[in-house]
Amino acid sequence: MKVYPTQSEDLRKSTASSIEFQREDDHLMSTKNVIKEKNKSICSGCFSVKVAIVFLVACLVIACAFFVWLASFFGARNALGDMTTRLMHTFGDFVFAEMDAYFNPFIQVGQEVAYDYNIGLVSNISLEMISKYLMKKHLLVNSFGLGLYMTEELKGVVLNPPNSTLSFNTQIGSYSINSTTNTIIPSTIRHYSFFNSTQQSFWTASFKLMDSLGRDSVFGTPYYSLSGAYTLYYSAKIFDPILYASGLGVKKVLGIVKVNISLQAVQEFLKRLHLMNTGYVIVAETNDLVIGGSINTTAINPASRVSVFELQDRNAGALMKQIAENYKNLSNTPTSFKISSMGVAYTIFIDLYTIENMAWNLFIVVETGEIEESINISTGITVGVAVAVAIVGIFAAVLIGHVTTSPLSHLEEEFMKIKLMEFDKVNFISSTFKEVDNIFLYLREMTVWLNEIKSFVPESVFLQLQNLTGENGRNATGYEVDETGSNASASNNQMMHSVGSSNHSKQQLKNTDANSLFKIGLSLKNCSIIRIHLTNFTKDFTGEEITHLFSKISSGLSSVSKTIQANFQVLSVDEYQITITSDSSDTRIKSVSQVALESSLKFLKLIANINGTTLNNRGVRINCCIGVSSGKSLCGNLGSSSFRSFFAVGGAIENAKTLTILANEFKCQLLADSKTLNENTLPLFVVRPVSRLLLEPYQHEQNESMNVSNIYEVIKENNVEKDEWMYELQQKESNEKYKEYCTFFLFDRLEQFGNDDDLYEALTLTCEKLSSYIENNIDDRAAIKLWEVLKYFLKQGYRECEEPLDQLLSKFHSTLHYTLRNNFP
């Protein structure tokens, strides 16, 4: 035998519920919700504005000092490089000019003697005159030998220093005469069988060079003379004076003028050269044989020549070998370059000295470290200056940062109050800076406006702002957690007492472009729609009562919307809609369907509290009908730049509205479809099925042409609160009562029956039980409607039907229509 609650028991439950609300009310007044701290990234909040200003200004000063030093360094380096290049060019030009000054007089003397002979000034004079003539030319340049070498009997007339003797070479011998006394010097008489000038080495070498170069005068190769010095000779052709003067252009070569040039003067000149402290100069022929230099270039055997690769002083030979290895040979080197040899860096300048047919290489070598020594000194000075400037700049940056950020720090505190909607606590200061003073002036005006506008802002705006912050102030269930962890109680208390205007998101917006807020457009999301209709609110209540009660209802709904992070819309004074959405990034453990049903039950408690405590003496109660439908819908902002609002589009919205109408028809408070009460959420609530209804298809779901859904009345959450044992027993019996009623609804368990006979027997038994239930609950419209449907199938008889009885029952559904009636007089 089942026991049902009596009126006294209902009164006891109502009293206990009132006591429970009062306890929750006291708890809410003494506690506050605590929002979790925001998640911090690695560098989040590491630097203040002051630190940033100090850092940036310091970096600017340091960067300026660095770049000034860099410009000075590279400027000095380039200038020193250019100066070194110019110095080496100037030094090379100086060496070339000195050697030109030394060789040009010898060239001039040789060419003058040849010219004088060609025009007949020397060819027809006596030996005495020739002696005086050659002596005069010799004294001009102090040559090492000056003479005429002929192809006739008189083969040569040579003036030889240091005794200034005039030597005559003939075919049978040679002898010398004193140029002063014009007498033969006995000691110089030489006899040989035959002397031929044309077979001498200087003769053949000179004419070979002249013929190959097409010149009338050439320099010969250096050689070691009997006088103990290296000698160079210069040769010039002499022609038959008669033919030369005829003007016919015929040149008959009779011999050559040969001028011997001592290289000792050139070597002494090169030894005297000094280039910085470590620099030196080497002059060598193109065949790499050394002429001279500022370092030791003398061989152990004075009569032998030294190659540049064999020099030992200053490791010059090793350096030349390194250069030859890098550039294959010395002739392929650039004019100026740097190279390292034996751990020492060198700067090399190579130039080619040419005069007539003679070409010598000039090597100017300087250690790079000596050149860069001045750069290092300059760099040290500029680094010191840069460091001093940087230190002064850092102190200035600290001062600027303090002066600049002092009002900003105060502004940060005031913005924190504005963020928390604590407009009455904002403190506005004055500043000596005009811009900062204007900021606080405008901030006050903005705060006044925000304080007035706050109550007009839709809850959907606050929710979108909250979502944009990437807020983490939710626990795993999706609700805000209070200090005691009892978020459900806190949420109930907020609704019971209708807490005033809403506080929007308490998480700071970051990394969000202003233009990206509240974008227009719809996106497909899984959502649950809570549709609330107060059916008698505008009919049975006065304007004063509506004004008073609407503030409580709207505040309660706004509070619960913020708690579950849903979009709250006021459709009219007596109709409201809450849209709960979720996507792939949602971290809530509870589904949107569960959250929607729990929130609806909490709102019904608010209505019950209002009906029990705040109504007038007329005894009028608010009739609240709630429909909850779930499914995929298009959600987002629609409108234009001047107006936009949040909307949800899809079958779930219309279905929720339809369920409120059906709830009013069945005198139920909360109805939900089978999408909301699925296999996951159905065990969590105490429900009973009331009908099978044809609903609107859900948006963007396949195979939804016929959306026939079981409609359930949600009574309460399926849990037994720990209390006195008698009260717990009554709760369990009440739950069992609704479970028994669920057995009357055969439509959702047709597969349990093996054949039509079993189904017909169960149908008969269900009608008898339902009839007995209606006798005890005559106001239960849903039960009466179900009994009428089952009675219809029972009276039809399944044997007369062509289709099986289970198929007939499965096809049954109800529809809800608005009808137009004609009323005639």
Coordinates of C-alpha atoms in Angstrom, one line a residue, residues 407-626:
P407 CA 49.2 59.7 -11.6
L408 CA 48.9 56.6 -13.6
S409 CA 49.2 54.4 -10.5
H410 CA 46.3 56.3 -9.0
L411 CA 44.4 56.0 -12.2
E412 CA 45.0 52.2 -12.1
E413 CA 43.4 52.0 -8.7
E414 CA 40.4 54.0 -9.8
F415 CA 40.0 51.9 -12.9
M416 CA 40.0 48.8 -10.7
K417 CA 37.0 50.3 -8.8
I418 CA 35.2 51.1 -12.1
K419 CA 35.9 47.5 -13.3
L420 CA 34.1 46.3 -10.2
M421 CA 31.3 48.8 -10.8
E422 CA 32.1 50.6 -7.5
F423 CA 31.4 54.0 -9.0
D424 CA 30.7 55.7 -5.7
K425 CA 34.2 54.8 -4.4
V426 CA 36.1 56.3 -7.4
N427 CA 38.3 59.2 -6.2
F428 CA 39.2 61.9 -8.8
I429 CA 42.4 63.9 -8.2
S430 CA 43.9 67.0 -9.8
S431 CA 47.3 67.1 -11.5
T432 CA 49.7 69.8 -12.5
F433 CA 49.9 68.1 -15.9
K434 CA 47.1 69.4 -18.2
E435 CA 46.6 66.1 -20.0
V436 CA 46.4 64.0 -16.8
D437 CA 44.1 66.5 -15.2
N438 CA 41.8 66.3 -18.3
I439 CA 41.9 62.5 -18.1
F440 CA 40.5 62.6 -14.5
L441 CA 37.9 65.2 -15.6
Y442 CA 36.7 63.0 -18.4
L443 CA 36.9 59.9 -16.2
R444 CA 34.5 61.5 -13.8
E445 CA 32.1 62.3 -16.6
M446 CA 32.4 58.7 -17.9
T447 CA 31.8 57.3 -14.4
V448 CA 28.6 59.3 -14.0
W449 CA 27.3 58.1 -17.4
L450 CA 28.2 54.5 -16.6
N451 CA 26.4 54.7 -13.3
E452 CA 23.3 55.8 -15.1
I453 CA 23.7 53.4 -18.1
K454 CA 24.6 50.3 -16.0
S455 CA 21.0 49.3 -15.4
F456 CA 20.1 49.5 -19.0
V457 CA 22.8 47.2 -20.4
P458 CA 21.5 43.8 -21.5
E459 CA 22.9 40.8 -19.7
S460 CA 24.0 39.3 -23.0
V461 CA 26.5 42.2 -23.3
F462 CA 28.0 41.4 -20.0
L463 CA 28.1 37.7 -20.9
Q464 CA 29.9 38.3 -24.2
L465 CA 32.4 40.6 -22.4
Q466 CA 33.0 37.9 -19.9
N467 CA 33.5 35.3 -22.6
L468 CA 36.0 37.6 -24.4
T469 CA 38.2 37.8 -21.3
G470 CA 38.8 34.0 -21.4
E471 CA 37.6 34.1 -17.8
N472 CA 38.6 31.2 -15.6
G473 CA 36.5 32.2 -12.6
R474 CA 34.4 29.1 -12.9
N475 CA 34.7 25.8 -11.1
A476 CA 34.4 22.4 -12.8
T477 CA 30.6 22.6 -12.7
G478 CA 30.4 25.9 -14.5
Y479 CA 29.1 27.9 -11.4
E480 CA 30.8 30.6 -9.4
V481 CA 32.1 29.3 -6.1
D482 CA 31.5 31.2 -2.8
E483 CA 33.8 31.1 0.2
T484 CA 32.2 28.0 1.6
G485 CA 32.0 26.2 -1.7
S486 CA 28.2 26.0 -1.6
N487 CA 27.5 27.8 -4.9
A488 CA 24.0 26.3 -5.3
S489 CA 22.9 27.8 -2.0
A490 CA 24.5 31.2 -2.8
S491 CA 22.7 31.2 -6.1
N492 CA 19.4 30.4 -4.5
N493 CA 19.9 33.2 -2.0
Q494 CA 20.7 35.7 -4.7
M495 CA 17.4 34.8 -6.4
M496 CA 15.4 34.7 -3.2
H497 CA 16.4 38.3 -2.3
S498 CA 16.5 39.6 -5.8
V499 CA 19.9 41.2 -5.6
G500 CA 20.0 44.5 -7.4
S501 CA 21.7 45.5 -10.6
S502 CA 24.1 43.0 -12.1
N503 CA 27.8 43.2 -11.9
H504 CA 29.3 42.3 -15.3
S505 CA 32.5 40.4 -15.8
K506 CA 35.1 40.9 -13.2
Q507 CA 37.9 39.7 -15.4
Q508 CA 39.9 42.3 -17.3
L509 CA 39.7 42.4 -21.0
K510 CA 43.1 41.8 -22.5
N511 CA 44.6 41.3 -26.0
T512 CA 41.2 42.1 -27.5
D513 CA 40.8 44.6 -30.4
A514 CA 38.0 47.0 -29.7
N515 CA 36.7 46.5 -33.2
S516 CA 36.3 42.8 -32.6
L517 CA 33.8 43.1 -29.8
F518 CA 30.3 42.0 -30.4
K519 CA 30.8 40.9 -34.0
I520 CA 27.6 40.6 -36.0
G521 CA 26.8 37.1 -37.2
L522 CA 25.4 33.7 -36.2
S523 CA 27.3 30.6 -35.3
L524 CA 26.0 27.1 -34.7
K525 CA 26.1 26.1 -31.0
N526 CA 24.6 23.5 -28.7
C527 CA 22.2 25.4 -26.5
S528 CA 19.4 25.0 -24.0
I529 CA 16.5 27.5 -24.1
I530 CA 14.6 28.4 -20.9
R531 CA 11.3 30.1 -21.8
I532 CA 9.4 31.6 -18.8
H533 CA 5.8 32.9 -19.1
L534 CA 4.0 34.4 -16.1
T535 CA 0.6 33.8 -17.5
N536 CA -1.5 35.9 -15.1
F537 CA 1.1 38.6 -14.3
T538 CA -0.4 41.4 -16.4
K539 CA -4.0 40.3 -15.7
D540 CA -4.3 39.7 -12.0
F541 CA -1.8 42.3 -10.6
T542 CA -2.0 46.1 -10.3
G543 CA 0.6 48.4 -11.8
E544 CA 2.2 49.0 -8.4
E545 CA 2.4 45.3 -7.8
I546 CA 3.9 44.7 -11.2
T547 CA 6.5 47.4 -10.6
H548 CA 7.5 45.9 -7.2
L549 CA 7.5 42.2 -8.3
F550 CA 9.2 42.8 -11.7
S551 CA 12.3 44.2 -10.0
K552 CA 12.6 41.1 -7.9
I553 CA 11.9 38.7 -10.8
S554 CA 14.3 40.4 -13.2
S555 CA 17.0 40.7 -10.6
G556 CA 16.7 37.0 -9.7
L557 CA 16.8 36.0 -13.4
S558 CA 19.7 38.3 -14.0
S559 CA 21.6 36.8 -11.0
V560 CA 21.1 33.2 -12.1
S561 CA 22.1 34.1 -15.7
K562 CA 25.4 35.5 -14.5
T563 CA 25.9 32.5 -12.3
I564 CA 25.5 30.1 -15.2
Q565 CA 27.0 32.5 -17.8
A566 CA 23.9 32.6 -19.9
N567 CA 22.2 35.2 -22.1
F568 CA 19.1 36.7 -20.4
Q569 CA 16.5 38.5 -22.4
V570 CA 13.3 40.2 -21.2
L571 CA 10.8 39.6 -24.0
S572 CA 7.9 41.4 -22.1
V573 CA 6.9 42.1 -18.6
D574 CA 5.5 38.6 -18.2
E575 CA 7.8 36.6 -20.6
Y576 CA 11.5 36.0 -20.3
Q577 CA 14.1 33.8 -22.1
I578 CA 17.5 32.5 -21.0
T579 CA 19.9 31.0 -23.6
I580 CA 22.7 28.7 -22.3
T581 CA 25.3 27.9 -25.0
S582 CA 28.3 25.7 -25.1
D583 CA 31.0 24.9 -27.7
S584 CA 34.1 22.7 -28.0
S585 CA 36.1 25.0 -25.7
D586 CA 33.6 24.8 -22.8
T587 CA 35.2 23.3 -19.7
R588 CA 32.0 22.8 -17.7
I589 CA 31.4 19.3 -16.4
K590 CA 27.7 19.8 -16.3
S591 CA 25.8 19.8 -19.6
V592 CA 23.8 22.8 -20.7
S593 CA 20.6 20.8 -20.3
Q594 CA 21.4 20.0 -16.7
V595 CA 22.3 23.6 -16.0
A596 CA 19.1 24.8 -17.6
L597 CA 16.9 22.4 -15.5
E598 CA 18.7 23.2 -12.3
S599 CA 18.3 27.0 -13.0
S600 CA 14.6 26.6 -13.8
L601 CA 14.0 24.8 -10.5
K602 CA 15.8 27.6 -8.6
F603 CA 13.6 30.2 -10.3
L604 CA 10.5 28.2 -9.3
K605 CA 11.7 28.4 -5.7
L606 CA 12.0 32.2 -6.1
I607 CA 8.4 32.3 -7.4
A608 CA 7.3 30.1 -4.6
N609 CA 9.0 32.4 -2.1
I610 CA 7.4 35.4 -3.7
N611 CA 3.9 33.7 -3.7
G612 CA 4.4 32.8 0.0
T613 CA 5.8 35.9 1.5
T614 CA 5.3 39.1 -0.6
L615 CA 1.8 39.0 -2.0
N616 CA -1.1 41.1 -1.0
N617 CA -4.1 40.1 1.0
R618 CA -6.1 39.3 -2.1
G619 CA -4.4 35.9 -2.2
V620 CA -3.4 36.1 -5.9
R621 CA -0.5 33.9 -6.9
I622 CA 1.9 34.2 -9.8
N623 CA 1.3 31.4 -12.3
C624 CA 4.7 30.5 -13.7
C625 CA 5.0 28.2 -16.7
I626 CA 8.5 27.2 -17.9

